[in-house]
mmCIF file of C-alpha atoms in Angstrom:
data_model
loop_
_atom_site.group_PDB
_atom_site.id
_atom_site.type_symbol
_atom_site.label_atom_id
_atom_site.label_comp_id
_atom_site.label_asym_id
_atom_site.label_seq_id
_atom_site.Cartn_x
_atom_site.Cartn_y
_atom_site.Cartn_z
ATOM 1 C CA MET A 10 -13.511 -3.508 6.807
ATOM 2 C CA ARG A 11 -9.593 -3.610 6.637
ATOM 3 C CA ILE A 12 -7.179 -1.736 4.406
ATOM 4 C CA ILE A 13 -3.734 -2.699 3.344
ATOM 5 C CA VAL A 14 -1.285 -0.039 3.103
ATOM 6 C CA TYR A 15 2.276 -0.072 1.698
ATOM 7 C CA GLY A 16 3.445 3.570 0.990
ATOM 8 C CA THR A 17 2.740 6.807 1.723
ATOM 9 C CA LEU A 18 -0.501 5.945 3.925
ATOM 10 C CA ARG A 19 1.748 4.090 6.463
ATOM 11 C CA ARG A 20 2.481 5.323 9.846
ATOM 12 C CA LYS A 21 4.878 8.514 9.740
ATOM 13 C CA GLN A 22 4.390 9.172 6.064
ATOM 14 C CA GLY A 23 3.150 12.207 3.910
ATOM 15 C CA ASN A 24 -0.375 10.588 3.628
ATOM 16 C CA SER A 25 -0.442 9.129 7.099
ATOM 17 C CA HIS A 26 -3.161 11.498 7.965
ATOM 18 C CA TRP A 27 -5.716 9.553 6.223
ATOM 19 C CA MET A 28 -5.455 7.033 8.550
ATOM 20 C CA THR A 29 -6.061 9.101 11.805
ATOM 21 C CA ASN A 30 -9.505 7.467 12.272
ATOM 22 C CA GLY A 31 -8.493 4.009 11.730
ATOM 23 C CA GLN A 32 -7.062 1.218 14.109
ATOM 24 C CA TRP A 33 -3.474 -0.050 12.869
ATOM 25 C CA LEU A 34 -3.772 -3.826 13.435
ATOM 26 C CA GLY A 35 -0.378 -4.692 12.584
ATOM 27 C CA ASP A 36 2.452 -5.406 10.297
ATOM 28 C CA HIS A 37 2.271 -8.105 7.189
ATOM 29 C CA LEU A 38 4.152 -9.121 4.599
ATOM 30 C CA ILE A 39 2.116 -9.960 1.377
ATOM 31 C CA ASP A 40 3.648 -12.443 -1.177
ATOM 32 C CA GLY A 41 3.415 -12.490 -4.812
ATOM 33 C CA TYR A 42 3.406 -8.699 -5.423
ATOM 34 C CA GLU A 43 6.430 -6.061 -6.181
ATOM 35 C CA LEU A 44 6.757 -2.782 -5.110
ATOM 36 C CA PHE A 45 7.779 0.012 -7.815
ATOM 37 C CA SER A 46 8.595 3.902 -7.278
ATOM 38 C CA LEU A 47 6.394 6.172 -8.933
ATOM 39 C CA GLY A 48 8.096 9.178 -7.881
ATOM 40 C CA HIS A 49 6.538 10.383 -4.625
ATOM 41 C CA TYR A 50 4.845 7.482 -3.925
ATOM 42 C CA PRO A 51 4.809 3.609 -4.692
ATOM 43 C CA GLY A 52 2.649 1.059 -6.472
ATOM 44 C CA VAL A 53 2.405 -2.545 -6.190
ATOM 45 C CA VAL A 54 2.012 -5.086 -8.967
ATOM 46 C CA GLU A 55 1.376 -8.459 -9.093
ATOM 47 C CA GLY A 56 4.830 -10.486 -9.513
ATOM 48 C CA THR A 57 7.487 -12.691 -7.511
ATOM 49 C CA GLY A 58 8.425 -10.664 -4.417
ATOM 50 C CA GLN A 59 6.970 -9.837 -1.094
ATOM 51 C CA VAL A 60 5.626 -6.147 -0.012
ATOM 52 C CA TYR A 61 5.994 -5.078 3.581
ATOM 53 C CA CYS A 62 2.563 -3.533 4.609
ATOM 54 C CA GLU A 63 0.709 -2.119 7.572
ATOM 55 C CA VAL A 64 -2.987 -3.389 7.947
ATOM 56 C CA TYR A 65 -5.737 -0.875 9.156
ATOM 57 C CA ARG A 66 -9.482 -1.331 10.414
ATOM 58 C CA ILE A 67 -11.403 1.730 8.755
ATOM 59 C CA ASP A 68 -14.819 2.772 8.364
ATOM 60 C CA ALA A 69 -16.822 3.043 4.998
ATOM 61 C CA SER A 70 -16.285 6.766 5.252
ATOM 62 C CA THR A 71 -12.393 6.287 5.098
ATOM 63 C CA LEU A 72 -12.512 3.906 2.358
ATOM 64 C CA GLY A 73 -14.497 6.217 0.083
ATOM 65 C CA GLU A 74 -12.033 9.037 0.913
ATOM 66 C CA LEU A 75 -9.230 6.523 -0.069
ATOM 67 C CA ASP A 76 -11.018 5.228 -3.268
ATOM 68 C CA ALA A 77 -11.503 8.830 -4.315
ATOM 69 C CA LEU A 78 -7.781 9.695 -3.870
ATOM 70 C CA ARG A 79 -6.379 6.453 -5.347
ATOM 71 C CA SER A 80 -8.912 5.258 -7.872
ATOM 72 C CA LYS A 81 -8.626 8.634 -9.773
ATOM 73 C CA GLY A 82 -8.034 8.456 -13.506
ATOM 74 C CA GLY A 83 -7.903 4.558 -12.932
ATOM 75 C CA GLU A 84 -4.695 4.620 -11.304
ATOM 76 C CA TYR A 85 -5.168 2.168 -8.829
ATOM 77 C CA LYS A 86 -7.742 -0.858 -8.320
ATOM 78 C CA ARG A 87 -8.898 -2.495 -4.953
ATOM 79 C CA GLN A 88 -8.240 -6.423 -4.618
ATOM 80 C CA LEU A 89 -9.163 -8.352 -1.752
ATOM 81 C CA LEU A 90 -6.541 -10.153 0.048
ATOM 82 C CA GLN A 91 -6.383 -12.469 2.904
ATOM 83 C CA THR A 92 -4.148 -11.745 6.196
ATOM 84 C CA PRO A 93 -3.734 -12.911 9.729
ATOM 85 C CA TYR A 94 -6.386 -9.922 10.512
ATOM 86 C CA GLY A 95 -8.909 -11.187 8.272
ATOM 87 C CA SER A 96 -9.548 -10.027 4.589
ATOM 88 C CA ALA A 97 -8.354 -6.325 3.692
ATOM 89 C CA TRP A 98 -8.365 -4.330 0.650
ATOM 90 C CA LEU A 99 -5.283 -3.706 -1.216
ATOM 91 C CA TYR A 100 -4.724 -0.899 -3.825
ATOM 92 C CA VAL A 101 -3.043 -2.486 -7.092
ATOM 93 C CA TYR A 102 -1.461 -0.167 -9.363
ATOM 94 C CA GLN A 103 -3.020 -0.383 -12.948
ATOM 95 C CA ARG A 104 -0.433 1.082 -14.978
ATOM 96 C CA SER A 105 2.958 0.251 -16.571
ATOM 97 C CA VAL A 106 5.303 -0.003 -14.487
ATOM 98 C CA ALA A 107 8.158 -0.195 -17.442
ATOM 99 C CA GLY A 108 11.191 1.821 -16.655
ATOM 100 C CA ARG A 109 10.218 2.569 -12.816
ATOM 101 C CA GLN A 110 12.767 1.410 -10.015
ATOM 102 C CA ARG A 111 11.653 -1.724 -8.352
ATOM 103 C CA ILE A 112 11.941 -1.419 -4.666
ATOM 104 C CA GLU A 113 13.918 -4.704 -4.309
ATOM 105 C CA SER A 114 13.201 -4.768 -0.522
ATOM 106 C CA GLY A 115 9.739 -4.687 -0.911
ATOM 107 C CA ASP A 116 9.414 -1.634 1.988
ATOM 108 C CA TRP A 117 8.824 1.732 0.670
ATOM 109 C CA LEU A 118 10.603 3.309 4.012
ATOM 110 C CA LYS A 119 13.897 1.383 2.762
ATOM 111 C CA ARG A 120 13.620 2.458 -1.004
ATOM 112 C CA ASP A 121 16.717 4.752 -0.528
ATOM 113 C CA ALA A 122 18.944 2.077 0.972
ATOM 114 C CA VAL A 123 21.545 0.730 -1.326
ATOM 115 C CA SER A 124 21.906 -2.846 -1.925
ATOM 116 C CA GLU A 125 25.198 -4.316 -1.648
#
């Protein structure tokens, strides 16, 4: 199975250790979504933008661990999307993003960049 990651699970980010047993397949831009800062981590919601992601092949055990991490309290829900690497799961944020900062670039790693 495959998973799409867009924030702290990406390479060299704070939670990238969760991907240690995964196989990085490549980078990908997903259309029709927007990225928001939720503080120390991001959330993706359906919208009009693009979000920069990484796609990994993972095993069922890793998916179960990520489900426990991401689905706790109903904060995220998994959604299956098509990627150049095959279908992959994306964790979509389920709560309101009202008042949250939209990351216009769609890239969590560029969230502090100033738009000119």
